Amino acid sequence: RLALSERRRCFKALGRNPFLQTQALRQRYDVWTATQWDAFVSHHQCSPLFVNFHKDCANNRAPFESVRIAQLLSRGGLVVSQPADPRDVSEYDGLVVFEDQFFAKTWSRETLALLGD
């Protein structure tokens, strides 16, 4: 079982990204059902940007979290994700932005340009 401290370390790394510092980056552990997602989106009027990283955030080839991400995409969310298994990346090409520099201090120019549009 992966230690919670590992996930905290990964989340903290995202917090160093200047772009994400402007996005009110938050972790949520209480939104699971379709009804909860609908309530979350309507109540928080949140940014449509969601970031996704794997439970084992050191693994850039882990399976993509497709069930959870489908909920976000169906509600108009824009998802930037840590790289995943190449087969999953291929399946979600054009729907999800897979950022090779996900935990770096800044993201690629291509991703930042896309998010700026």
Coordinates of N, CA and C in Angstrom, one line a residue:
R1 N 0.8 -1.2 0.0 CA 0.0 0.0 0.0 C 0.9 1.2 0.0
L2 N 0.6 2.2 -0.9 CA 1.4 3.4 -1.0 C 1.1 4.3 0.2
A3 N 2.1 4.9 0.7 CA 2.0 5.8 1.9 C 1.4 7.1 1.4
L4 N 0.5 7.6 2.3 CA -0.1 8.9 2.0 C 0.9 10.0 1.9
S5 N 2.0 9.8 2.6 CA 3.1 10.8 2.5 C 3.6 11.0 1.1
E6 N 3.7 9.9 0.3 CA 4.1 9.9 -1.1 C 3.2 10.8 -1.9
R7 N 1.9 10.6 -1.7 CA 0.9 11.4 -2.5 C 1.0 12.9 -2.1
R8 N 1.3 13.1 -0.8 CA 1.4 14.5 -0.4 C 2.7 15.2 -1.0
R9 N 3.7 14.4 -1.1 CA 4.9 14.9 -1.8 C 4.7 15.3 -3.2
C10 N 3.9 14.4 -3.9 CA 3.6 14.7 -5.3 C 2.7 15.9 -5.4
F11 N 1.7 16.0 -4.6 CA 0.8 17.2 -4.6 C 1.6 18.5 -4.3
K12 N 2.5 18.4 -3.4 CA 3.4 19.5 -3.0 C 4.2 20.0 -4.3
A13 N 4.7 19.0 -5.0 CA 5.5 19.3 -6.2 C 4.6 20.1 -7.2
L14 N 3.4 19.7 -7.4 CA 2.5 20.5 -8.2 C 2.3 21.9 -7.8
G15 N 2.3 22.1 -6.5 CA 2.1 23.4 -5.9 C 3.2 24.4 -6.2
R16 N 4.4 23.9 -6.7 CA 5.5 24.7 -7.1 C 5.3 25.3 -8.5
N17 N 4.4 24.7 -9.2 CA 4.2 25.1 -10.6 C 3.5 26.5 -10.6
P18 N 4.1 27.5 -11.2 CA 3.5 28.9 -11.2 C 2.1 28.9 -11.8
F19 N 1.9 28.2 -12.9 CA 0.6 28.2 -13.5 C -0.5 27.7 -12.5
L20 N -0.2 26.6 -11.8 CA -1.1 26.0 -10.9 C -1.3 26.8 -9.7
Q21 N -0.4 27.6 -9.3 CA -0.5 28.5 -8.2 C -1.7 29.5 -8.4
T22 N -2.0 29.8 -9.6 CA -3.1 30.7 -10.0 C -4.5 30.0 -10.1
Q23 N -4.5 28.7 -9.9 CA -5.7 27.9 -10.1 C -6.4 27.4 -8.9
A24 N -6.0 27.8 -7.7 CA -6.6 27.3 -6.4 C -6.6 25.8 -6.4
L25 N -5.5 25.2 -6.5 CA -5.3 23.8 -6.6 C -5.8 23.2 -5.2
R26 N -6.7 22.2 -5.3 CA -7.2 21.5 -4.1 C -7.3 20.0 -4.4
Q27 N -7.2 19.2 -3.3 CA -7.4 17.8 -3.4 C -8.8 17.5 -2.9
R28 N -9.5 16.6 -3.5 CA -10.9 16.2 -3.1 C -10.9 14.7 -2.9
Y29 N -11.5 14.3 -1.8 CA -11.7 12.8 -1.5 C -13.2 12.5 -1.2
D30 N -14.1 13.4 -1.5 CA -15.5 13.2 -1.2 C -16.4 13.3 -2.3
V31 N -16.0 13.2 -3.5 CA -16.8 13.3 -4.7 C -16.7 12.0 -5.5
W32 N -17.7 11.1 -5.5 CA -17.6 9.8 -6.1 C -18.8 9.5 -7.1
T33 N -20.0 9.9 -6.7 CA -21.1 9.5 -7.6 C -21.4 10.6 -8.6
A34 N -22.3 10.3 -9.5 CA -22.7 11.3 -10.5 C -23.4 12.5 -9.9
T35 N -24.2 12.2 -8.9 CA -24.9 13.3 -8.2 C -23.9 14.2 -7.4
Q36 N -22.9 13.6 -6.8 CA -21.9 14.4 -6.1 C -21.1 15.2 -7.1
W37 N -20.8 14.7 -8.2 CA -20.0 15.4 -9.2 C -20.9 16.6 -9.7
D38 N -22.2 16.4 -10.0 CA -23.0 17.5 -10.4 C -23.1 18.6 -9.4
A39 N -23.3 18.2 -8.1 CA -23.4 19.2 -7.1 C -22.1 19.9 -6.9
F40 N -20.9 19.2 -7.0 CA -19.6 19.8 -6.9 C -19.4 20.9 -7.9
V41 N -19.7 20.6 -9.2 CA -19.5 21.5 -10.3 C -20.4 22.7 -10.2
S42 N -21.7 22.5 -9.8 CA -22.6 23.6 -9.8 C -22.4 24.5 -8.5
H43 N -22.0 23.9 -7.4 CA -21.9 24.6 -6.2 C -20.6 25.4 -6.2
H44 N -19.5 24.9 -6.6 CA -18.2 25.5 -6.5 C -17.9 26.4 -7.7
Q45 N -18.7 26.3 -8.8 CA -18.4 27.1 -10.0 C -16.9 27.1 -10.2
C46 N -16.3 25.9 -10.1 CA -14.9 25.7 -10.2 C -14.3 25.8 -11.6
S47 N -13.1 26.0 -11.7 CA -12.4 26.0 -12.9 C -12.6 24.7 -13.6
P48 N -12.7 24.7 -14.9 CA -12.8 23.4 -15.6 C -11.5 22.6 -15.7
L49 N -10.5 23.1 -15.1 CA -9.2 22.4 -15.2 C -9.0 21.5 -14.0
F50 N -8.7 20.2 -14.3 CA -8.4 19.2 -13.3 C -7.1 18.6 -13.6
V51 N -6.3 18.4 -12.6 CA -5.0 17.7 -12.8 C -5.2 16.3 -12.2
N52 N -4.5 15.3 -12.9 CA -4.6 13.9 -12.5 C -3.2 13.3 -12.3
F53 N -3.0 12.7 -11.2 CA -1.7 11.9 -11.1 C -2.1 10.6 -10.4
H54 N -1.2 9.6 -10.7 CA -1.5 8.3 -10.3 C -1.3 8.1 -8.8
K55 N -1.9 7.0 -8.3 CA -1.7 6.7 -6.9 C -0.2 6.5 -6.6
D56 N 0.5 5.8 -7.5 CA 2.0 5.7 -7.5 C 2.5 6.8 -8.4
C57 N 2.7 8.0 -7.9 CA 3.0 9.1 -8.8 C 4.4 9.0 -9.4
A58 N 5.2 8.1 -9.0 CA 6.5 7.9 -9.6 C 6.4 7.0 -10.8
N59 N 5.3 6.5 -11.1 CA 5.1 5.6 -12.2 C 4.4 6.2 -13.4
N60 N 5.2 6.7 -14.4 CA 4.6 7.3 -15.6 C 4.0 6.4 -16.6
R61 N 4.0 5.1 -16.3 CA 3.4 4.1 -17.2 C 2.2 3.4 -16.5
A62 N 1.7 3.9 -15.4 CA 0.6 3.3 -14.7 C -0.7 3.4 -15.5
P63 N -1.6 2.5 -15.3 CA -2.9 2.6 -16.0 C -3.6 3.9 -15.7
F64 N -4.2 4.5 -16.7 CA -4.9 5.8 -16.6 C -6.2 5.6 -15.8
E65 N -6.5 6.6 -15.0 CA -7.7 6.5 -14.1 C -9.0 6.9 -14.9
S66 N -9.3 6.0 -15.9 CA -10.3 6.4 -16.9 C -11.8 6.5 -16.3
V67 N -12.1 5.7 -15.3 CA -13.5 5.9 -14.8 C -13.7 7.2 -14.1
R68 N -12.7 7.6 -13.3 CA -12.8 9.0 -12.7 C -12.7 10.1 -13.7
I69 N -11.8 9.9 -14.6 CA -11.7 11.0 -15.6 C -12.9 11.1 -16.5
A70 N -13.5 10.0 -16.8 CA -14.8 10.1 -17.6 C -15.8 11.0 -17.0
Q71 N -15.9 11.0 -15.7 CA -16.8 11.8 -14.9 C -16.5 13.3 -15.2
L72 N -15.2 13.6 -15.2 CA -14.8 15.0 -15.4 C -15.0 15.5 -16.8
L73 N -14.6 14.6 -17.7 CA -14.8 15.0 -19.2 C -16.2 15.2 -19.5
S74 N -17.1 14.3 -19.0 CA -18.5 14.5 -19.3 C -19.2 15.7 -18.8
R75 N -18.5 16.4 -17.8 CA -19.0 17.6 -17.3 C -18.2 18.8 -17.8
G76 N -17.5 18.6 -18.9 CA -16.8 19.7 -19.5 C -15.4 20.0 -19.0
G77 N -14.9 19.2 -18.1 CA -13.6 19.4 -17.5 C -12.5 19.3 -18.5
L78 N -11.4 20.0 -18.3 CA -10.2 19.9 -19.0 C -9.2 19.2 -18.1
V79 N -8.6 18.1 -18.5 CA -7.8 17.3 -17.7 C -6.4 17.3 -18.2
V80 N -5.4 17.7 -17.3 CA -4.0 17.6 -17.6 C -3.5 16.5 -16.7
S81 N -2.9 15.5 -17.2 CA -2.5 14.3 -16.5 C -1.0 14.0 -16.6
Q82 N -0.6 13.3 -15.5 CA 0.7 12.7 -15.6 C 0.7 11.7 -16.7
P83 N 1.8 11.4 -17.4 CA 1.8 10.4 -18.4 C 1.3 9.0 -17.8
A84 N 0.8 8.2 -18.7 CA 0.2 6.9 -18.3 C 0.7 5.8 -19.3
D85 N 0.1 4.6 -19.1 CA 0.4 3.5 -20.0 C 0.1 4.0 -21.4
P86 N 1.1 3.8 -22.3 CA 0.9 4.3 -23.7 C -0.4 3.9 -24.4
R87 N -0.9 2.7 -24.1 CA -2.2 2.3 -24.7 C -3.3 3.2 -24.2
D88 N -3.3 3.6 -22.9 CA -4.3 4.6 -22.4 C -4.1 6.0 -23.0
V89 N -2.9 6.4 -23.1 CA -2.6 7.7 -23.7 C -3.2 7.7 -25.1
S90 N -3.0 6.7 -25.9 CA -3.5 6.6 -27.2 C -5.0 6.7 -27.3
E91 N -5.7 6.0 -26.3 CA -7.2 6.0 -26.2 C -7.7 7.4 -25.9
Y92 N -7.0 8.2 -25.1 CA -7.5 9.5 -24.7 C -6.8 10.6 -25.4
D93 N -6.1 10.3 -26.5 CA -5.5 11.4 -27.3 C -6.6 12.4 -27.8
G94 N -6.3 13.6 -27.6 CA -7.3 14.7 -28.0 C -8.3 15.0 -26.9
L95 N -8.4 14.1 -25.9 CA -9.4 14.4 -24.8 C -8.7 14.8 -23.5
V96 N -7.5 14.3 -23.3 CA -6.7 14.6 -22.1 C -5.4 15.1 -22.5
V97 N -4.8 16.1 -21.8 CA -3.4 16.5 -22.1 C -2.5 15.7 -21.2
F98 N -1.7 14.9 -21.7 CA -0.7 14.2 -21.0 C 0.6 15.0 -21.0
E99 N 1.0 15.5 -19.8 CA 2.1 16.4 -19.7 C 3.4 15.6 -19.3
D100 N 4.4 15.5 -20.1 CA 5.6 14.8 -19.8 C 6.3 15.4 -18.6
Q101 N 6.2 16.7 -18.4 CA 6.9 17.4 -17.3 C 5.9 17.7 -16.2
F102 N 5.0 16.8 -15.9 CA 3.9 17.0 -15.0 C 4.4 17.5 -13.6
F103 N 5.4 16.9 -13.0 CA 5.8 17.3 -11.7 C 7.0 18.3 -11.7
A104 N 7.3 18.8 -12.9 CA 8.4 19.8 -13.0 C 7.9 21.2 -12.5
K105 N 8.8 22.1 -12.3 CA 8.4 23.4 -11.8 C 7.5 24.1 -12.8
T106 N 7.7 23.8 -14.1 CA 6.8 24.4 -15.1 C 6.5 23.3 -16.1
W107 N 5.3 23.5 -16.8 CA 4.9 22.6 -17.8 C 5.5 23.0 -19.1
S108 N 5.3 22.1 -20.1 CA 5.8 22.4 -21.5 C 5.1 23.6 -22.1
R109 N 5.8 24.3 -23.0 CA 5.2 25.4 -23.7 C 3.9 25.0 -24.4
E110 N 3.9 23.8 -24.9 CA 2.7 23.4 -25.6 C 1.5 23.3 -24.7
T111 N 1.7 22.7 -23.5 CA 0.6 22.6 -22.6 C 0.2 24.0 -22.1
L112 N 1.1 24.9 -21.8 CA 0.8 26.2 -21.3 C 0.1 27.0 -22.3
A113 N 0.5 26.8 -23.6 CA -0.2 27.6 -24.7 C -1.7 27.1 -24.8
L114 N -1.8 25.8 -24.7 CA -3.2 25.2 -24.8 C -4.1 25.7 -23.7
L115 N -3.5 25.8 -22.5 CA -4.3 26.3 -21.3 C -4.6 27.8 -21.4
G116 N -3.7 28.5 -22.1 CA -3.9 29.9 -22.3 C -5.0 30.3 -23.3
D117 N -5.4 29.3 -24.1 CA -6.4 29.6 -25.1 C -7.8 29.7 -24.6

